[in-house]
PDB file of C-alpha atoms in Angstrom:
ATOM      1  CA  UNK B   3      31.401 -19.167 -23.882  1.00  0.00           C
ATOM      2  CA  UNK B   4      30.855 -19.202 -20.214  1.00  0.00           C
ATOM      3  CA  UNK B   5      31.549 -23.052 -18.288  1.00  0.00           C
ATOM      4  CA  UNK B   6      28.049 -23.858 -17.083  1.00  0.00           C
ATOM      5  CA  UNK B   7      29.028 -24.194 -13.632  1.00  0.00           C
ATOM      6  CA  UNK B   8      29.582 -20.661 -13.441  1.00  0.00           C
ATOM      7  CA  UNK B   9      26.548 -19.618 -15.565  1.00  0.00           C
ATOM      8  CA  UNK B  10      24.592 -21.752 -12.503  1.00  0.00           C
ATOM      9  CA  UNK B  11      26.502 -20.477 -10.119  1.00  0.00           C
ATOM     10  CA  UNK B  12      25.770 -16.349 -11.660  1.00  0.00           C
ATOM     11  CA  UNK B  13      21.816 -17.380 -12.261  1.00  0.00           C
ATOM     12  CA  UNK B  14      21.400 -19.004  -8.813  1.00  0.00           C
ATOM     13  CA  UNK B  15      23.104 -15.399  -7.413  1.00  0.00           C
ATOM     14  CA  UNK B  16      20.788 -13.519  -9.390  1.00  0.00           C
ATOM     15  CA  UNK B  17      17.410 -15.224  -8.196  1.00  0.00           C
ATOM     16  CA  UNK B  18      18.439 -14.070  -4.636  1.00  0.00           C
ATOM     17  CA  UNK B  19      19.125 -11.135  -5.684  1.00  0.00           C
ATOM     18  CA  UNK B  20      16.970  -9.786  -8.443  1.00  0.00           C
ATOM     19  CA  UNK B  21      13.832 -12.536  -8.105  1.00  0.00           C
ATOM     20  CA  UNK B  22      12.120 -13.487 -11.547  1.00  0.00           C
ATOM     21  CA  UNK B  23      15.748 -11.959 -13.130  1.00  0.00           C
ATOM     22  CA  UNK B  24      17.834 -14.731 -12.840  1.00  0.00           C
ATOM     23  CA  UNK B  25      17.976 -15.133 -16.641  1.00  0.00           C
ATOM     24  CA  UNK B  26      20.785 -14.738 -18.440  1.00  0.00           C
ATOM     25  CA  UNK B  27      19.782 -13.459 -21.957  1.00  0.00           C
ATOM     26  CA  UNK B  28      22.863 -12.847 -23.700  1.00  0.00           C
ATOM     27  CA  UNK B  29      26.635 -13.554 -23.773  1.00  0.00           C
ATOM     28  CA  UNK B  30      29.082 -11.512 -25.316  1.00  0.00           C
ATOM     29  CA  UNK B  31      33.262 -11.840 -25.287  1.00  0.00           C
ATOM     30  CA  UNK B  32      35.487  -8.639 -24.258  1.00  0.00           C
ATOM     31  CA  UNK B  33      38.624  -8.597 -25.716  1.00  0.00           C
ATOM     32  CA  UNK B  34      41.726  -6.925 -24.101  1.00  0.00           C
ATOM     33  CA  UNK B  35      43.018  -9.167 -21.494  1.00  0.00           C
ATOM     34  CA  UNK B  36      45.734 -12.054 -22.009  1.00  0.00           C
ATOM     35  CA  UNK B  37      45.161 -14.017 -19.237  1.00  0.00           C
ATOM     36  CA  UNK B  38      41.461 -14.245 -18.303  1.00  0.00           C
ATOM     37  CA  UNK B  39      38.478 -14.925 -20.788  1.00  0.00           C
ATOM     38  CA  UNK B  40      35.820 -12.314 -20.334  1.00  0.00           C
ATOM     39  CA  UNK B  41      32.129 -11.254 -20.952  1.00  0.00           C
ATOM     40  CA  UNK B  42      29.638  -9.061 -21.297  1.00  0.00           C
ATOM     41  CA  UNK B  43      26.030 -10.847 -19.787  1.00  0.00           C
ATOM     42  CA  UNK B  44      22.783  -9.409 -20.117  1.00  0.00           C
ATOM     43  CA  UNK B  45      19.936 -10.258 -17.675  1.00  0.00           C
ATOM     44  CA  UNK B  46      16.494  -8.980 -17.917  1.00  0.00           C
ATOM     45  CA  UNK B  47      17.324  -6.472 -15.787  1.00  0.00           C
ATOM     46  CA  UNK B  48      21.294  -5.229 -16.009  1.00  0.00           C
ATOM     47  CA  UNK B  49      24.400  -5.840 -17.802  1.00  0.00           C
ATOM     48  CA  UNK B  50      26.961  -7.228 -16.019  1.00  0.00           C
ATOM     49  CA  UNK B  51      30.926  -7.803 -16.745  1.00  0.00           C
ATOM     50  CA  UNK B  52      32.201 -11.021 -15.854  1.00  0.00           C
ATOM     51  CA  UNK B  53      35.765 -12.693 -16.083  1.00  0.00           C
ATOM     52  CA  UNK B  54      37.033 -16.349 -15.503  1.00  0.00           C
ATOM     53  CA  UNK B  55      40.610 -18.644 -15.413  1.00  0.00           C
ATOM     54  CA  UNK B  56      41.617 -21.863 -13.953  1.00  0.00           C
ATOM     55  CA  UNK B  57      41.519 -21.668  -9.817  1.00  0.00           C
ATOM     56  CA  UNK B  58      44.163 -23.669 -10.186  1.00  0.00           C
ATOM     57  CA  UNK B  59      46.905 -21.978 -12.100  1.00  0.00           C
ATOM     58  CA  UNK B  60      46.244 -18.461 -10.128  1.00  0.00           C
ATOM     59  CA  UNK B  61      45.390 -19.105  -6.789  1.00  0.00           C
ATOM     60  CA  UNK B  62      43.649 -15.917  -5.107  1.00  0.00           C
ATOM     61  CA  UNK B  63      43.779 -13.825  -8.290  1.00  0.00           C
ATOM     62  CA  UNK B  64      40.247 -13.004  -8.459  1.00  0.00           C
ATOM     63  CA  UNK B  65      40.276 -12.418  -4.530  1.00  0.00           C
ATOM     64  CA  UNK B  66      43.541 -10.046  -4.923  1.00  0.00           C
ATOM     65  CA  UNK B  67      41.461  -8.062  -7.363  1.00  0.00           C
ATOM     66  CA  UNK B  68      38.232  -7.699  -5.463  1.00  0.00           C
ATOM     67  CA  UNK B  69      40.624  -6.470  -2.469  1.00  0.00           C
ATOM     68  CA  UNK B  70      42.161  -3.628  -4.531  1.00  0.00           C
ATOM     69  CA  UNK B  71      39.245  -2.368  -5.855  1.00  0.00           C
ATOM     70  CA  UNK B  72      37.536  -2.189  -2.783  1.00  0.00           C
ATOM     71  CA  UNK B  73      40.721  -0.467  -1.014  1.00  0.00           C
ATOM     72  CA  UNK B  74      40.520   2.340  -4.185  1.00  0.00           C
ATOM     73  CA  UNK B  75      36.428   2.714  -3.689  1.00  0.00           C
ATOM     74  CA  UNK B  76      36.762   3.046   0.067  1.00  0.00           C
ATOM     75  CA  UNK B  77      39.197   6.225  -0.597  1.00  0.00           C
ATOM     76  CA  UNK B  78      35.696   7.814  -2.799  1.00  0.00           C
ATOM     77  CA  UNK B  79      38.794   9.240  -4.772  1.00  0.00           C
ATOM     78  CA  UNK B  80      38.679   7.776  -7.831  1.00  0.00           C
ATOM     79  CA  UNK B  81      35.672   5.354  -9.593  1.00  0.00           C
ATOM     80  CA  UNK B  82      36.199   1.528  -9.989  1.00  0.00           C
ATOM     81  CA  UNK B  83      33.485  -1.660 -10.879  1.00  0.00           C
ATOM     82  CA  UNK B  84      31.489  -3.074  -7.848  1.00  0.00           C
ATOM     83  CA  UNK B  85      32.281  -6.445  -7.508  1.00  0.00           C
ATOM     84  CA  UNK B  86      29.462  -8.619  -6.544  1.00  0.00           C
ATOM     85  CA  UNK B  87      30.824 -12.182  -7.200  1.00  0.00           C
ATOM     86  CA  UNK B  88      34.256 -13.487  -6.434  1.00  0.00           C
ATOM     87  CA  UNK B  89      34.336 -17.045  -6.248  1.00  0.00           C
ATOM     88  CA  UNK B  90      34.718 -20.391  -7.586  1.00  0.00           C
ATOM     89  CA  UNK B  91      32.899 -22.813  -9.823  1.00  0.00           C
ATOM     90  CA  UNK B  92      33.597 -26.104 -10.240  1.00  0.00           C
ATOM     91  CA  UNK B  93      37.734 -25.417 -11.604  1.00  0.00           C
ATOM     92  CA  UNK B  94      36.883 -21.825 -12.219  1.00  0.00           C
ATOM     93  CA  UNK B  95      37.731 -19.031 -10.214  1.00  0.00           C
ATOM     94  CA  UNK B  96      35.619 -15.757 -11.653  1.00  0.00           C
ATOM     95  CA  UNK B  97      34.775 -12.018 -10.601  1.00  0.00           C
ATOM     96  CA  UNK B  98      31.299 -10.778 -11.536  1.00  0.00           C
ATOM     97  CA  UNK B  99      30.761  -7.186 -11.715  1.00  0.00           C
ATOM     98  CA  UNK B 100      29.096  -4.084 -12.890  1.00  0.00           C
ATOM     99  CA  UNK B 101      29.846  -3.274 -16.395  1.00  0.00           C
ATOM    100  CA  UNK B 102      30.767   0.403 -16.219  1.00  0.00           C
ATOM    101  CA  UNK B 103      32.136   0.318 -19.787  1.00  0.00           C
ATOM    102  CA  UNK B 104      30.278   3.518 -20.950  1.00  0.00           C
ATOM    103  CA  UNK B 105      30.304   5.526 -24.576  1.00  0.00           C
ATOM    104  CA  UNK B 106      32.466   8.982 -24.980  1.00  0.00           C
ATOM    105  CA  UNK B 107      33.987  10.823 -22.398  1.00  0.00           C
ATOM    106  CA  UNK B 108      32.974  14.375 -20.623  1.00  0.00           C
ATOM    107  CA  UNK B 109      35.268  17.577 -22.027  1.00  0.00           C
ATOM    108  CA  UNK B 110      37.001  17.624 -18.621  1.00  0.00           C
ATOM    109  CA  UNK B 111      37.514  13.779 -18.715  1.00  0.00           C
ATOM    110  CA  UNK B 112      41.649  14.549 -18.593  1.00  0.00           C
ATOM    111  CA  UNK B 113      41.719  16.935 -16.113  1.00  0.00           C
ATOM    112  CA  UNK B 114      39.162  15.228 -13.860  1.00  0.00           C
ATOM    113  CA  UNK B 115      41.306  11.944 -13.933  1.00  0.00           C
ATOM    114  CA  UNK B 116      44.366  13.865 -12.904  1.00  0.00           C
ATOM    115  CA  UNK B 117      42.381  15.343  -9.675  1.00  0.00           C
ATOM    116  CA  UNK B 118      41.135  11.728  -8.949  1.00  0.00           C
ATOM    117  CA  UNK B 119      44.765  10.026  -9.051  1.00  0.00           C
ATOM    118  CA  UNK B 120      45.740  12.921  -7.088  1.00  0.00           C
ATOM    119  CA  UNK B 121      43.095  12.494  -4.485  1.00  0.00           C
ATOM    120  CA  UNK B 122      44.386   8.341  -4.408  1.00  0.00           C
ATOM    121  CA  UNK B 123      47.835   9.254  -3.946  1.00  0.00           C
ATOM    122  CA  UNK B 124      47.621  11.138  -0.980  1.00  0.00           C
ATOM    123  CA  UNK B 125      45.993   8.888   0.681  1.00  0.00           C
ATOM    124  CA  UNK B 126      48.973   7.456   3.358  1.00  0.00           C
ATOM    125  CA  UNK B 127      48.778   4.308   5.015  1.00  0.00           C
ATOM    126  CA  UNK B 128      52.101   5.161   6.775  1.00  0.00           C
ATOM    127  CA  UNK B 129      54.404   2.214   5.080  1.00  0.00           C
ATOM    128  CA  UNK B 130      54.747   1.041   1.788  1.00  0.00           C
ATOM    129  CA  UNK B 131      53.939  -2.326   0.645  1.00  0.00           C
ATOM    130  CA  UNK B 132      50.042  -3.792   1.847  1.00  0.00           C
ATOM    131  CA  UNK B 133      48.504  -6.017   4.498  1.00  0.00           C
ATOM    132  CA  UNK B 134      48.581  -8.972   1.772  1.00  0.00           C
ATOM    133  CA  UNK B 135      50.185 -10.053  -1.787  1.00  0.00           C
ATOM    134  CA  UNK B 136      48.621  -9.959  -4.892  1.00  0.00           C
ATOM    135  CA  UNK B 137      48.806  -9.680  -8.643  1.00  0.00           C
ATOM    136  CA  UNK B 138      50.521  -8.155 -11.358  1.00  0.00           C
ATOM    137  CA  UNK B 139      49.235  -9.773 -14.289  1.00  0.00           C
ATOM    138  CA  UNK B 140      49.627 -13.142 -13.447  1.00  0.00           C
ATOM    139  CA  UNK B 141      53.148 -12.525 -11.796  1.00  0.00           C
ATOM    140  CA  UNK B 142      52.921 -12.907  -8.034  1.00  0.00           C
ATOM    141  CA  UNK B 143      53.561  -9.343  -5.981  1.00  0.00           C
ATOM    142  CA  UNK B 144      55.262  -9.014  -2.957  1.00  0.00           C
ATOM    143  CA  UNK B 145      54.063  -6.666  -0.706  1.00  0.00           C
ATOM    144  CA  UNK B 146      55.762  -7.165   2.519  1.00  0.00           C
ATOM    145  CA  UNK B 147      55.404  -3.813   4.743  1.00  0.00           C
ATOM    146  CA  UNK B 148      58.572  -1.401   4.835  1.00  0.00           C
ATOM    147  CA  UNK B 149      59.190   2.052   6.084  1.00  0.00           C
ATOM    148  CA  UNK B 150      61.736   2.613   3.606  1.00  0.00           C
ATOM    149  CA  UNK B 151      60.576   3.175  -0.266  1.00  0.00           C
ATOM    150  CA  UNK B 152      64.596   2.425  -1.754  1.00  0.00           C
ATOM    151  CA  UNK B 153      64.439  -0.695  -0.068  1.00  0.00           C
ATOM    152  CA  UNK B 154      61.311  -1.914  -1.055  1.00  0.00           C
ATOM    153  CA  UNK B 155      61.506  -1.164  -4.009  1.00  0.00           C
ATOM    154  CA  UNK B 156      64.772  -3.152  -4.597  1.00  0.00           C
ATOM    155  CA  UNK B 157      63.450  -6.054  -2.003  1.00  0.00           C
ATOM    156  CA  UNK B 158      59.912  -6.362  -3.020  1.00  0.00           C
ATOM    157  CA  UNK B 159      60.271  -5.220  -6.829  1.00  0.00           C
ATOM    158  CA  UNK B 160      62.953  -5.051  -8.593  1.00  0.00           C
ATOM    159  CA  UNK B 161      64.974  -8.349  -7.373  1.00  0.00           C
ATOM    160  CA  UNK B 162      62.008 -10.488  -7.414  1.00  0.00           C
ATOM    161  CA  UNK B 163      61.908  -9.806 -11.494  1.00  0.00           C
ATOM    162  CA  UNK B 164      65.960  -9.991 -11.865  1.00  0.00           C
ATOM    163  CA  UNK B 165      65.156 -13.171 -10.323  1.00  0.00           C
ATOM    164  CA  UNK B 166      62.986 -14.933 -11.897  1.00  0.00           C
ATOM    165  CA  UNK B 167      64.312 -13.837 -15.307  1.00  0.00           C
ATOM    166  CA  UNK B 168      67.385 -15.320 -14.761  1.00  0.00           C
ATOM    167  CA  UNK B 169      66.125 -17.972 -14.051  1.00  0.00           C
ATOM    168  CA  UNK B 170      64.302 -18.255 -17.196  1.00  0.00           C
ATOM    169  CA  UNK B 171      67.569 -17.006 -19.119  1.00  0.00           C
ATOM    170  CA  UNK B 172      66.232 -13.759 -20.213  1.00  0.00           C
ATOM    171  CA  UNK B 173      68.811 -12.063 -17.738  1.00  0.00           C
ATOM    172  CA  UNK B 174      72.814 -12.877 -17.401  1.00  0.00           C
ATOM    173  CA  UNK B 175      75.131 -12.709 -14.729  1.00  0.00           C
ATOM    174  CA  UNK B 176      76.266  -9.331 -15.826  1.00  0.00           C
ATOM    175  CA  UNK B 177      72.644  -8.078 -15.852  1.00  0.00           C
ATOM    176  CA  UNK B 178      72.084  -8.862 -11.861  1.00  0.00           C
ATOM    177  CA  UNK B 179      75.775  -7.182 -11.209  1.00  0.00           C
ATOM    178  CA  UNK B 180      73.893  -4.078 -12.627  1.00  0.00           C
ATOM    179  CA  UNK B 181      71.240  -4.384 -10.297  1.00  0.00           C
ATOM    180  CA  UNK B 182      73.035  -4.897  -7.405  1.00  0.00           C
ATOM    181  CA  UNK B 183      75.149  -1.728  -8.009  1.00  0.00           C
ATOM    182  CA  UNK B 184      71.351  -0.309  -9.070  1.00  0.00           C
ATOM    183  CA  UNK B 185      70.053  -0.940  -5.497  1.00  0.00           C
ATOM    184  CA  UNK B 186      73.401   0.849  -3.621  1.00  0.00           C
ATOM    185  CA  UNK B 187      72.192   4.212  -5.576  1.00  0.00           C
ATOM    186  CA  UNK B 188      68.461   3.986  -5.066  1.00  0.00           C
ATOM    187  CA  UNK B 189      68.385   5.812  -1.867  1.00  0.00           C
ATOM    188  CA  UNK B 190      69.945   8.676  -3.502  1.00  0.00           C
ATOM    189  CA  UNK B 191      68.275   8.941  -6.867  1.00  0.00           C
ATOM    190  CA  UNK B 192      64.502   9.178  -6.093  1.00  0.00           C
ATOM    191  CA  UNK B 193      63.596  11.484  -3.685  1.00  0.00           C
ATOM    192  CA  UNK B 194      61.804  10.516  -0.529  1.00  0.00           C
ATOM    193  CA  UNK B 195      58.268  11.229  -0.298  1.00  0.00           C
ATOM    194  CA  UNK B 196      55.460   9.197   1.972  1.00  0.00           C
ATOM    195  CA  UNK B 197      53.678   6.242   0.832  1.00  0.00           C
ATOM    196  CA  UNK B 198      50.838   6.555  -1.562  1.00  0.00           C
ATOM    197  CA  UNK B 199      47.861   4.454  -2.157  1.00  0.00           C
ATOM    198  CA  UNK B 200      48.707   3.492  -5.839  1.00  0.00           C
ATOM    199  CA  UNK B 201      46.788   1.385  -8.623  1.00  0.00           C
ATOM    200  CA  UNK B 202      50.079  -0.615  -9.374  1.00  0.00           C
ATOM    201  CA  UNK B 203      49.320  -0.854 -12.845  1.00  0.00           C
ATOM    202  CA  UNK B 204      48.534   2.335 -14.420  1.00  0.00           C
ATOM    203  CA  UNK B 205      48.469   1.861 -18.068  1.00  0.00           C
ATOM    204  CA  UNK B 206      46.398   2.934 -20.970  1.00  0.00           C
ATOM    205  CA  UNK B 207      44.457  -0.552 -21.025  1.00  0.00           C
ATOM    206  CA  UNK B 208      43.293  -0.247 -17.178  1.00  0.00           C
ATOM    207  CA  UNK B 209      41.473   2.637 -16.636  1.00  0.00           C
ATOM    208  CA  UNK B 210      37.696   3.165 -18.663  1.00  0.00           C
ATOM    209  CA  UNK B 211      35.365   5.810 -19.643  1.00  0.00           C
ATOM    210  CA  UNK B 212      32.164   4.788 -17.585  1.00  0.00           C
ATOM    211  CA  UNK B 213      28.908   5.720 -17.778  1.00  0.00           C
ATOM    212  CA  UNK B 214      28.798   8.587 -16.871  1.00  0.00           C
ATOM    213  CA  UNK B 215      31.759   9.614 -18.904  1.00  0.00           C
ATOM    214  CA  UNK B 216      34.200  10.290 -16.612  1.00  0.00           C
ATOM    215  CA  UNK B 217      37.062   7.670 -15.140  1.00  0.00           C
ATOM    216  CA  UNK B 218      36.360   4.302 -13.648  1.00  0.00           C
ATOM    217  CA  UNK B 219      40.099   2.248 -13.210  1.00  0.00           C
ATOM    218  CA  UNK B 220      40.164  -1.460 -13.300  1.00  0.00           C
ATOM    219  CA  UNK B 221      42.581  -4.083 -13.017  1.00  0.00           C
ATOM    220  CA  UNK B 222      44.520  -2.676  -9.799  1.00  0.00           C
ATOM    221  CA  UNK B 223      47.636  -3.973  -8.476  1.00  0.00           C
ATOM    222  CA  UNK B 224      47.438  -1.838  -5.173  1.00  0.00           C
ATOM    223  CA  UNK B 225      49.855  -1.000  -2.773  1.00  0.00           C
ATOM    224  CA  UNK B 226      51.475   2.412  -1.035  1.00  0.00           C
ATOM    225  CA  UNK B 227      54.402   3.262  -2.972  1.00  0.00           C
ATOM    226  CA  UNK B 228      56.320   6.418  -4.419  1.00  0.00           C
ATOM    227  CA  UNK B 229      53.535   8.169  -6.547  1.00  0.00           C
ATOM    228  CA  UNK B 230      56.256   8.278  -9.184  1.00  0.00           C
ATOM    229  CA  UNK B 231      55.671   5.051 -10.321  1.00  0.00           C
ATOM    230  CA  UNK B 232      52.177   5.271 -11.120  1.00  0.00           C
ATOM    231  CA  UNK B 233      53.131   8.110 -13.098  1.00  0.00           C
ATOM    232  CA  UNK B 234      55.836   6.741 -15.087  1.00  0.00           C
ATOM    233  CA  UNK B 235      53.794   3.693 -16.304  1.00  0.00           C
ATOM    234  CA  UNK B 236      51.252   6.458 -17.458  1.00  0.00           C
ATOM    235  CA  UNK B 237      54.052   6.902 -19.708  1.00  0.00           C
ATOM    236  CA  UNK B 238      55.684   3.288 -20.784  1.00  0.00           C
ATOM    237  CA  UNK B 239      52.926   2.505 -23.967  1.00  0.00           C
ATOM    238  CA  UNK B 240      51.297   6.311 -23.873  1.00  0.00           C
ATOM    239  CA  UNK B 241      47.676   7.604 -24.045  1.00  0.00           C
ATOM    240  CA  UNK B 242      47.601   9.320 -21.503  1.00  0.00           C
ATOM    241  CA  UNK B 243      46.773  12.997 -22.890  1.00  0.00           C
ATOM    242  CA  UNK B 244      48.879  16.227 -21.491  1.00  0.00           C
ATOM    243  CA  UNK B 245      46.284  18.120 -19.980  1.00  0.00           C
ATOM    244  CA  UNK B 246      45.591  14.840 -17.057  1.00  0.00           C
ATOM    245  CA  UNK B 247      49.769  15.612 -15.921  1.00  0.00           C
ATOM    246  CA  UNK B 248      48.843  19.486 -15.667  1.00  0.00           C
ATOM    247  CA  UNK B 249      45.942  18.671 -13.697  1.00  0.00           C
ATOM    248  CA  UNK B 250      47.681  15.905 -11.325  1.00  0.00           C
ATOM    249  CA  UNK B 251      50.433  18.599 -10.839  1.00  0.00           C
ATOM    250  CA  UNK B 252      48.311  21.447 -10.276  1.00  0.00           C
ATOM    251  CA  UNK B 253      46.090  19.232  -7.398  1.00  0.00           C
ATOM    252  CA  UNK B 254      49.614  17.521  -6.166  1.00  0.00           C
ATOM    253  CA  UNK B 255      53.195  18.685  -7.683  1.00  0.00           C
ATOM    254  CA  UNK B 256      55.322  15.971  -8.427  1.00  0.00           C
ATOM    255  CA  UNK B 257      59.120  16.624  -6.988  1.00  0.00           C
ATOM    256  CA  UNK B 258      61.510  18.369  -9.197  1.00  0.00           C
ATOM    257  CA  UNK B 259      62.916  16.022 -11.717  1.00  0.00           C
ATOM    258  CA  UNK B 260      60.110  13.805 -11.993  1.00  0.00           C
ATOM    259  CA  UNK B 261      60.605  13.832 -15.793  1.00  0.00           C
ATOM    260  CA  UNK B 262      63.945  12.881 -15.788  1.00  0.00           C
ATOM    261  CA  UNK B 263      63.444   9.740 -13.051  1.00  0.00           C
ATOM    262  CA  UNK B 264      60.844   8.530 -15.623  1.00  0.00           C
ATOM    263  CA  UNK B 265      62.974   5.616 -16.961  1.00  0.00           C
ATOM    264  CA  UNK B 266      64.171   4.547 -13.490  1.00  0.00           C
ATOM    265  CA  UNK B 267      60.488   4.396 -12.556  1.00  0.00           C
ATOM    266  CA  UNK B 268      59.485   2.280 -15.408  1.00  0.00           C
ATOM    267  CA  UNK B 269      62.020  -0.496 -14.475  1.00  0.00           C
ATOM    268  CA  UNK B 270      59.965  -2.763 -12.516  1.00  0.00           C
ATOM    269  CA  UNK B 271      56.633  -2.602 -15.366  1.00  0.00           C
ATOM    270  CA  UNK B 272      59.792  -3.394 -17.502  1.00  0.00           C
ATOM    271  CA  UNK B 273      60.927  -6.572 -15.745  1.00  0.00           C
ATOM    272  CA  UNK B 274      57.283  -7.303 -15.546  1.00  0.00           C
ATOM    273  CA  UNK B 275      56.896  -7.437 -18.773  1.00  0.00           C
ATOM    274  CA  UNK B 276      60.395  -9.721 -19.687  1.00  0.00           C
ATOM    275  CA  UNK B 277      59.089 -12.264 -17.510  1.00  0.00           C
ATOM    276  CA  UNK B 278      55.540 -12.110 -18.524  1.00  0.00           C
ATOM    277  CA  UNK B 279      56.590 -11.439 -22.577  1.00  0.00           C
ATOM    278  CA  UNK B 280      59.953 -12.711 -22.846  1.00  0.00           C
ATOM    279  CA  UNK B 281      62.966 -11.318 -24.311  1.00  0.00           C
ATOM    280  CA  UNK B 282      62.251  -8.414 -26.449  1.00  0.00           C
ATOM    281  CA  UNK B 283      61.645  -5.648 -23.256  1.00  0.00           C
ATOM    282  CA  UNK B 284      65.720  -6.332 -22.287  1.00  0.00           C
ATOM    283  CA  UNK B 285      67.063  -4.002 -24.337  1.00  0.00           C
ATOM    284  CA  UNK B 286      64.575  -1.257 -22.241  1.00  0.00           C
ATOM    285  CA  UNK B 287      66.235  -2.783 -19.171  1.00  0.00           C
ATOM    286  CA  UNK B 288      69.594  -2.799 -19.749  1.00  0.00           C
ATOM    287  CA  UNK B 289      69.393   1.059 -21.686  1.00  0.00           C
ATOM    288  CA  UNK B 290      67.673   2.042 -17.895  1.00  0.00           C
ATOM    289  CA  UNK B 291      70.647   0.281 -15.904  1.00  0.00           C
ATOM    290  CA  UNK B 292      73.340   2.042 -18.580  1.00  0.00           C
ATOM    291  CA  UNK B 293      71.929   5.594 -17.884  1.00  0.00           C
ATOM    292  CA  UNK B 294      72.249   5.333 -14.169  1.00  0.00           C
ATOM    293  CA  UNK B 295      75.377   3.458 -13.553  1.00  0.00           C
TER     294      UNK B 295
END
């Protein structure tokens, strides 16, 4: 169940807020995530979504979060949660907000998500990377500002992973000799394209169908980055249904070949996932580093 010092801290916010509602009437757990606990609280008034881990263990995850959504809802592009809590209780950090979970989706749900992400990827901040670090799961991402996507991409993305994973083992020597002969190609491989505002974690278990039965995306791992990547972790576990690429494509075509970059795209949610799951997602690296070298 919730800690009490952040059920205090959630009531004493909600008698400012909503006076004679500070109540909390019911607790229930969400499932789906692996590295915070989270609920579902009703009030008197509203149903909120709330989400807790140890302050300790992930410094400025919570505050990471808050950032990216609010970077998405600034764009109006695309819907996301408002956040109306991010702090800490007692060794908690935790993120209170609006529970947009809703029931089934609108007929147009697919195509309308494709013209959102559309809308969010043109937005250009003129440089890829952002104005701070943050989160991919509980991984730390760097987001150091370049003007050059093959180079961040192997500097901010790729190496940090080969790094740490051999490190940990998971990688050999003959793994990061791949990668550095990886990085020399880069520039050539993906076409160049400006930065896009991107979610930075676009799988099937981070977007919802809200209220109002259309898209609301949670869990973001922003930054501006080649577009390509959000849309080849659309791909990595599926659900994603055809007619949301036809739509995307029709509002903004992807570059010819798009398809076929698809596995090179998917290499950094890849390494992600060695270091955050261990050993079983190699073989998906090393069959990516044997089809382009």
């Amino acid at each position: 169940m919730i800690p009490p010092a952040i059920r205090e801290a959630v009531e004493n916010w909600l008698g400012k807020v909503h006076p004679g509602h500070r109540k909390i009437t019911s607790v229930s757990p969400v499932s789906g995530g692996s590295i915070n606990r989270a609920f579902s609280i009703r009030t008197t008034s509203a149903v909120y979504f709330i989400k807790f881990n140890d302050a300790a263990r992930y410094p400025g995850m919570f505050e990471a979060e808050s950032k990216g959504l609010e970077i998405i809802r600034n764009t109006a592009c695309i819907k996301v949660p408002e956040v109306f809590l991010c702090t800490q209780a007692g060794k908690f950090s935790f993120l209170l907000m609006e529970d947009e979970a809703g029931g089934g989706n609108q007929p147009d749900f697919w195509e309308d998500f494709g013209r959102r992400l559309a809308c969010l990827h043109r937005v250009n901040a003129g440089y890829f990377g952002l104005d701070h670090d943050n989160y991919i799961g509980s991984l730390i991402q760097q987001n150091t500002p370049c003007d050059q996507w093959a180079g961040f991409l192997a500097e901010q993305r790729l190496q940090p992973m080969v790094t740490m994973a051999r490190r940990s083992g998971l990688l050999n020597g003959q793994d990061c000799n791949s990668f550095d002969k990886l990085f020399l190609k880069l520039k050539d491989l993906i076409p160049a394209e400006p930065p896009s505002l991107l979610h930075g974690d676009l799988w099937n278990g981070n977007f919802i169908w809200s209220k109002d039965g259309h898209v609301c995306l949670i869990d973001p791992a922003v930054y501006h980055g080649h577009r390509e990547i959000d849309i080849a972790m659309t791909r990595l576990f599926g659900g994603f249904d055809s007619r949301f690429y036809a739509a995307y494509n029709e509002s903004f075509p992807l570059a010819y070949g798009w398809e076929e970059r698809i596995s090179l795209n998917q290499l950094y949610p890849l390494l992600v996932h060695v270091n955050l799951f261990g050993g079983g997602y190699v073989s998906g690296v090393r069959q990516v580093l044997r089809q382009y070298l």
